Structure formats: C-alpha cells, structure tokens
Short mmCIF file of C-alpha atoms in Angstrom, two decimals:
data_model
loop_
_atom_site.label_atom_id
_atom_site.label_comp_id
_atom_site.label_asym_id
_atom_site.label_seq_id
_atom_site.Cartn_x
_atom_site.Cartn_y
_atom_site.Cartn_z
CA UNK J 702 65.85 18.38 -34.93
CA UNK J 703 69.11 17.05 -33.61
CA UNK J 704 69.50 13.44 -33.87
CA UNK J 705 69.95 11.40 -30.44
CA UNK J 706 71.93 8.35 -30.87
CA UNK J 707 74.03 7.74 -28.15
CA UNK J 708 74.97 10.35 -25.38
CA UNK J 709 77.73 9.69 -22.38
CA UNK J 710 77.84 13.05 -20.48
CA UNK J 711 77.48 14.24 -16.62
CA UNK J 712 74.42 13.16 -14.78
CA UNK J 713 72.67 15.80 -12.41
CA UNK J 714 70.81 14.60 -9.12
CA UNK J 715 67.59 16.17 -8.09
CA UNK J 716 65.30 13.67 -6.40
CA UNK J 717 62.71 16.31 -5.56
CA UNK J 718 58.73 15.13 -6.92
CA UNK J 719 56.37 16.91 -8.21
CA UNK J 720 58.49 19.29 -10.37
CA UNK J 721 56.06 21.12 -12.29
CA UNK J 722 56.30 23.24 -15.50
CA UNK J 723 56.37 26.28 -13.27
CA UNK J 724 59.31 25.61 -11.60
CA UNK J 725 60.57 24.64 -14.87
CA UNK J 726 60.43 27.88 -16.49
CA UNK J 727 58.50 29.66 -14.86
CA UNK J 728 55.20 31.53 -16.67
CA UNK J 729 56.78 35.86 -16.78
CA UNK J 730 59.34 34.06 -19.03
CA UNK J 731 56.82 32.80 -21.57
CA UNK J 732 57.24 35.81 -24.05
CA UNK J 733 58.65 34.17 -27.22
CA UNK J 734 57.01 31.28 -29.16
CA UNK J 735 61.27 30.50 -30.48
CA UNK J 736 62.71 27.44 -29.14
CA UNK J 737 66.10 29.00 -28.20
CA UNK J 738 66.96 31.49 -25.52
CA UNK J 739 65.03 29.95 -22.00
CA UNK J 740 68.01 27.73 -21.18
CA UNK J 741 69.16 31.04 -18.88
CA UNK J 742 66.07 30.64 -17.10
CA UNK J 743 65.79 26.93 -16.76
CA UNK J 744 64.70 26.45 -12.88
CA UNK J 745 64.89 30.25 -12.51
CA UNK J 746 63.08 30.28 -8.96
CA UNK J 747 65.51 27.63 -7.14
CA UNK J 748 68.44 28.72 -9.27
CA UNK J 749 68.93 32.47 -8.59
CA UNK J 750 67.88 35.07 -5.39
CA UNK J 751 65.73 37.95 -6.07
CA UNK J 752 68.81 39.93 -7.14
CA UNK J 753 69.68 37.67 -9.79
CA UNK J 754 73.27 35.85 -8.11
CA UNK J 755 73.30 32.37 -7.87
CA UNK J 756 72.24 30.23 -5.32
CA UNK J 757 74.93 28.11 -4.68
CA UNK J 758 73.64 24.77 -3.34
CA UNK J 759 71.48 24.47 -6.16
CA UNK J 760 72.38 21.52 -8.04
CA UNK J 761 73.20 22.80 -11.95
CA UNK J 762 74.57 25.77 -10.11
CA UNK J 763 77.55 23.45 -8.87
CA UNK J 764 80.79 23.65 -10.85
CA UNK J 765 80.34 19.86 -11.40
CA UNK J 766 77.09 20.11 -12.61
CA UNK J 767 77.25 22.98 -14.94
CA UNK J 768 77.48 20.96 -18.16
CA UNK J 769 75.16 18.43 -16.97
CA UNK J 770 73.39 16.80 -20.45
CA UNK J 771 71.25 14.32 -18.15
CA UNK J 772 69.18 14.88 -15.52
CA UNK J 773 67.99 12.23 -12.52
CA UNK J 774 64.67 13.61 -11.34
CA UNK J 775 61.70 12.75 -8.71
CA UNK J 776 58.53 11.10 -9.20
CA UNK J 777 56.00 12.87 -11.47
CA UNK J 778 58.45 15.25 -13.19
CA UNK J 779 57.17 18.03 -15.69
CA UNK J 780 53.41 18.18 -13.88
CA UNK J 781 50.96 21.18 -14.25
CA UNK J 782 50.49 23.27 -17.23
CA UNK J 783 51.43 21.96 -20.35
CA UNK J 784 53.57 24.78 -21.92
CA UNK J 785 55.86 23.66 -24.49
CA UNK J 786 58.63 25.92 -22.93
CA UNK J 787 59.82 23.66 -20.26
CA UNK J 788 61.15 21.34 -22.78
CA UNK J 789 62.78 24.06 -24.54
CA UNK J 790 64.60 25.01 -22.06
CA UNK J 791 65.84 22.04 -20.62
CA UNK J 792 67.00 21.75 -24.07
CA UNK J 793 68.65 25.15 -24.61
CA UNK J 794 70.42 24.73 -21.00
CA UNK J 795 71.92 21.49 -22.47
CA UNK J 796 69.78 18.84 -21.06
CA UNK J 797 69.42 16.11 -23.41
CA UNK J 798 67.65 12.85 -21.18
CA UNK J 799 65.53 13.06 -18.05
CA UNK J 800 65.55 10.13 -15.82
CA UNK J 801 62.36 9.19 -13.37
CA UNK J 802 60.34 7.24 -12.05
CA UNK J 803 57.17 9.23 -13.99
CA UNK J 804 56.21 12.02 -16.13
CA UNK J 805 53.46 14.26 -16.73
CA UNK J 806 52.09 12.74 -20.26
CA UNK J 807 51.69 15.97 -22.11
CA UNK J 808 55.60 17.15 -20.95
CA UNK J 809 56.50 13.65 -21.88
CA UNK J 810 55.04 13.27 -25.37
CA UNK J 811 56.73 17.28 -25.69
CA UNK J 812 60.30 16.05 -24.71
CA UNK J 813 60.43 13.82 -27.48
CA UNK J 814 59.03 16.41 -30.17
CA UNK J 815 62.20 18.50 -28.83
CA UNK J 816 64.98 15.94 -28.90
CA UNK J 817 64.90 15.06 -25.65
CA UNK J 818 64.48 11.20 -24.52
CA UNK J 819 62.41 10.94 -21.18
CA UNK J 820 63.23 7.48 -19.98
CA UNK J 821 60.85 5.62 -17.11
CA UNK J 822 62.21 3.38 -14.87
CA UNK J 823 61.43 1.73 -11.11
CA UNK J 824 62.19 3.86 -7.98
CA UNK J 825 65.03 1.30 -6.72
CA UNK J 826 66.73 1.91 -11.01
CA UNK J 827 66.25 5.84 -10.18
CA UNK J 828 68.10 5.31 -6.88
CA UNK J 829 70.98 3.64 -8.24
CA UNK J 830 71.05 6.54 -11.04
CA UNK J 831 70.93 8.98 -8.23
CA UNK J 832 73.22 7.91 -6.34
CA UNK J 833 75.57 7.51 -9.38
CA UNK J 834 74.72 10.94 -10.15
CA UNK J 835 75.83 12.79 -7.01
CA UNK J 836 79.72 11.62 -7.69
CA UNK J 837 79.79 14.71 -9.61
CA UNK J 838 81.52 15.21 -12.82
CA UNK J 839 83.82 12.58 -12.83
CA UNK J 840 81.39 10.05 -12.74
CA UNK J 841 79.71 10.11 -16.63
CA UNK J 842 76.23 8.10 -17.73
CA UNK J 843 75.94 6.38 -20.95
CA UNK J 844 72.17 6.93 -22.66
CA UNK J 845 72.37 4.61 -25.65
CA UNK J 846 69.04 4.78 -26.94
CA UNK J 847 69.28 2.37 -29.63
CA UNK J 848 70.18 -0.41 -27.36
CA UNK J 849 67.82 0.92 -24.90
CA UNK J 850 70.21 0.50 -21.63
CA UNK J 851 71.64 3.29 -19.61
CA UNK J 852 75.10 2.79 -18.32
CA UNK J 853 76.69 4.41 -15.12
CA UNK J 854 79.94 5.42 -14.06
CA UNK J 855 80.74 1.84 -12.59
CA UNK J 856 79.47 -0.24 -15.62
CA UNK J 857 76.44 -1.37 -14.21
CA UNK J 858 73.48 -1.72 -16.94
CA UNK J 859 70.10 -0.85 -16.92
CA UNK J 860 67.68 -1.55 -19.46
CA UNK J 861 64.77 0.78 -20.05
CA UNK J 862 61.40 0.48 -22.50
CA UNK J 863 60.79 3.31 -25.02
CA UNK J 864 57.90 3.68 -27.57
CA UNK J 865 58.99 2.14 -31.20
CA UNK J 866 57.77 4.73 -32.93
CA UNK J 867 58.79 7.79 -30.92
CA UNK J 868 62.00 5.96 -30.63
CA UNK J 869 62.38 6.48 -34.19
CA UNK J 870 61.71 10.21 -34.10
CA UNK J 871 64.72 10.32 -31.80
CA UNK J 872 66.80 8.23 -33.68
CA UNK J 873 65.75 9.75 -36.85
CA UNK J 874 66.28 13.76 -35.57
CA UNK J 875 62.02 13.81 -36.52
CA UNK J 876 59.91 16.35 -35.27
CA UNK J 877 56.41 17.18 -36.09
CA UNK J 878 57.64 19.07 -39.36
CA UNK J 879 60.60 16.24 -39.93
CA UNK J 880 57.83 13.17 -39.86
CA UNK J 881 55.47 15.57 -42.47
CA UNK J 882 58.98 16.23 -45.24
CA UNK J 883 59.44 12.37 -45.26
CA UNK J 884 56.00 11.76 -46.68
CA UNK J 885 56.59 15.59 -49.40
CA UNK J 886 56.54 12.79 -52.45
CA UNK J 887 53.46 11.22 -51.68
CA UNK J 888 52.04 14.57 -50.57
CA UNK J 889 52.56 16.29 -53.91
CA UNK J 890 51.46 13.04 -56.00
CA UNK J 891 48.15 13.98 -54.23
CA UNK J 892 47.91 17.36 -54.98
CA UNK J 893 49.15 16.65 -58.50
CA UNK J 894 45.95 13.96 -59.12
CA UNK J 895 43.30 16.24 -57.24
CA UNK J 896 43.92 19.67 -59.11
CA UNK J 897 43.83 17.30 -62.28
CA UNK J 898 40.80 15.86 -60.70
CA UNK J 899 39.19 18.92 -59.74
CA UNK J 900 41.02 21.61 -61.53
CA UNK J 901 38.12 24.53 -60.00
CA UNK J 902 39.14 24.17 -56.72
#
C-alpha cells in the first residue's frame, strides 16, 4: 500500500449528507474482487446521463476538479452497505483524503486499509474547508498527516485527531497483509518450535 505522508493537491466541494456506498459505486459495478479499475465509475449515477456523457455541473466533472486528490464531503459520508468497493474507487479515481463532519464506521475503518486518510472535524472546520474548496484549482489543501493539521489555500491551520495506530498504517504504507509481513520473523520462529514440538501435525 502506498505510503501517505504529506499530500498538497486540489480540494473538491460536495456538501451533500448522507452519501452512501451506493452512490459511491454503485452495486451493477461490483463484478471484480481487484482493487483497480472502479475509479471510472466513482459517483457513476450523479456523474454521467443514461447515455453515458457527462453531466456537467457535477463537481469532479468540472475542469477544475478533475484531478481533485481531496474531497470535502457532508455529514455521514460512506453510509449503507459496507462494500469494500467504494474505497477503491475513490482511490483509483485519485482521491487520497475525505474531509467531514462524520463517517459511516465500517467505510471509515476501510479507507484507511486502502490508503486513504478519512479525517473528522466540526461542521464550522468543514465549512471553512468548503468554502476553500470551491476556489477551484488554484486554490490547493495541504493534508500533512504526521503533524495532523490540514492547511488551506490562505494558510489558515486546522488541526485534526487521528487514531495512533491506524495513523501508523498510513504513515507506514500498512495494510492488512503489510501489518502481518512485519511480524514473518516471529511468525516462522513459531512454526519452527511447534513442528519441532509436534512434528505429527
């Protein structure tokens, strides 16, 4: 998993609540168990007519928000079901931090096993974020996640609480399988001293 440090990119705006994992990705596109590949898809139902062109006033559809890495979302973001897709493919469209007010805990703890950083913070935070956010392009967050602050366009500061642990997953590029390799020495020394121990099994 890719390591997140430090990220300064373009911040997208979408204050709507209650974005579920539906509108996420939505379920007809749930035919692969690979990580890659969804980012196309990302939003598919507000993003694109029923003939497949754009719709134009959608927010990552905007020229300045095509290469949006961070996203400024509503209260209660990644609700409903809890399929592992919607992380991966906010991911695969480029997405690398989601700002709001609240998450859906199993989308949450998901976000961080995919690289993602999820950051909570108090509506009247969000709103400054927001509003920083819909300067467009020009106007470029700063996510440093070791200092734990998130910086906007105009230098203002905003400090934000993150789990120790899961921080270091993030820091550390650590995923389920990444967390299991750093213990392989201590996990063979077992195996080692129980097939000596019990050398039928």
């Amino acid at each position: 998993m890719e390591k997140f440090e430090k990220l300064t990119g373009i911040a997208a705006p979408m204050p709507l609540v209650n974005i579920d994992t539906d509108m996420i990705i939505p379920k007809r596109f749930l035919k692969s168990i690979k990580r890659t590949g969804f980012g196309v898809s990302l939003f598919d139902e507000m993003r694109y007519n029923r003939d497949g062109t754009e719709i134009e006033d959608f927010v990552l559809n905007k020229p300045q928000y095509r290469e949006a890495e961070i996203l400024v979302a509503g209260d209660n973001f990644g609700c409903g079901s809890s399929r592992e897709h919607a992380p991966w493919a906010i991911k695969d469209f480029g997405i690398k931090c989601v700002i709001s007010t609240s998450f859906a805990d199993i989308f949450f703890n998901n976000c961080f096993k995919n690289g993602i950083l999820p950051i909570v913070l108090p509506q009247e935070q969000v709103d400054v974020l927001m509003k920083d956010a819909e300067k467009g392009q020009n106007a470029r967050m700063t996510v440093d996640l070791e200092e734990q602050t998130v910086t906007t366009s105009d230098g203002e500061t905003i400090s934000f609480e993150v789990d120790a642990f899961k921080k270091h997953c993030l820091l550390q590029g650590l995923d389920d399988i990444g967390l299991s390799m750093e213990k392989v020495s201590s996990i063979d020394s077992f195996e080692e001293q129980a097939s000596q121990a019990r050398p039928w099994v």
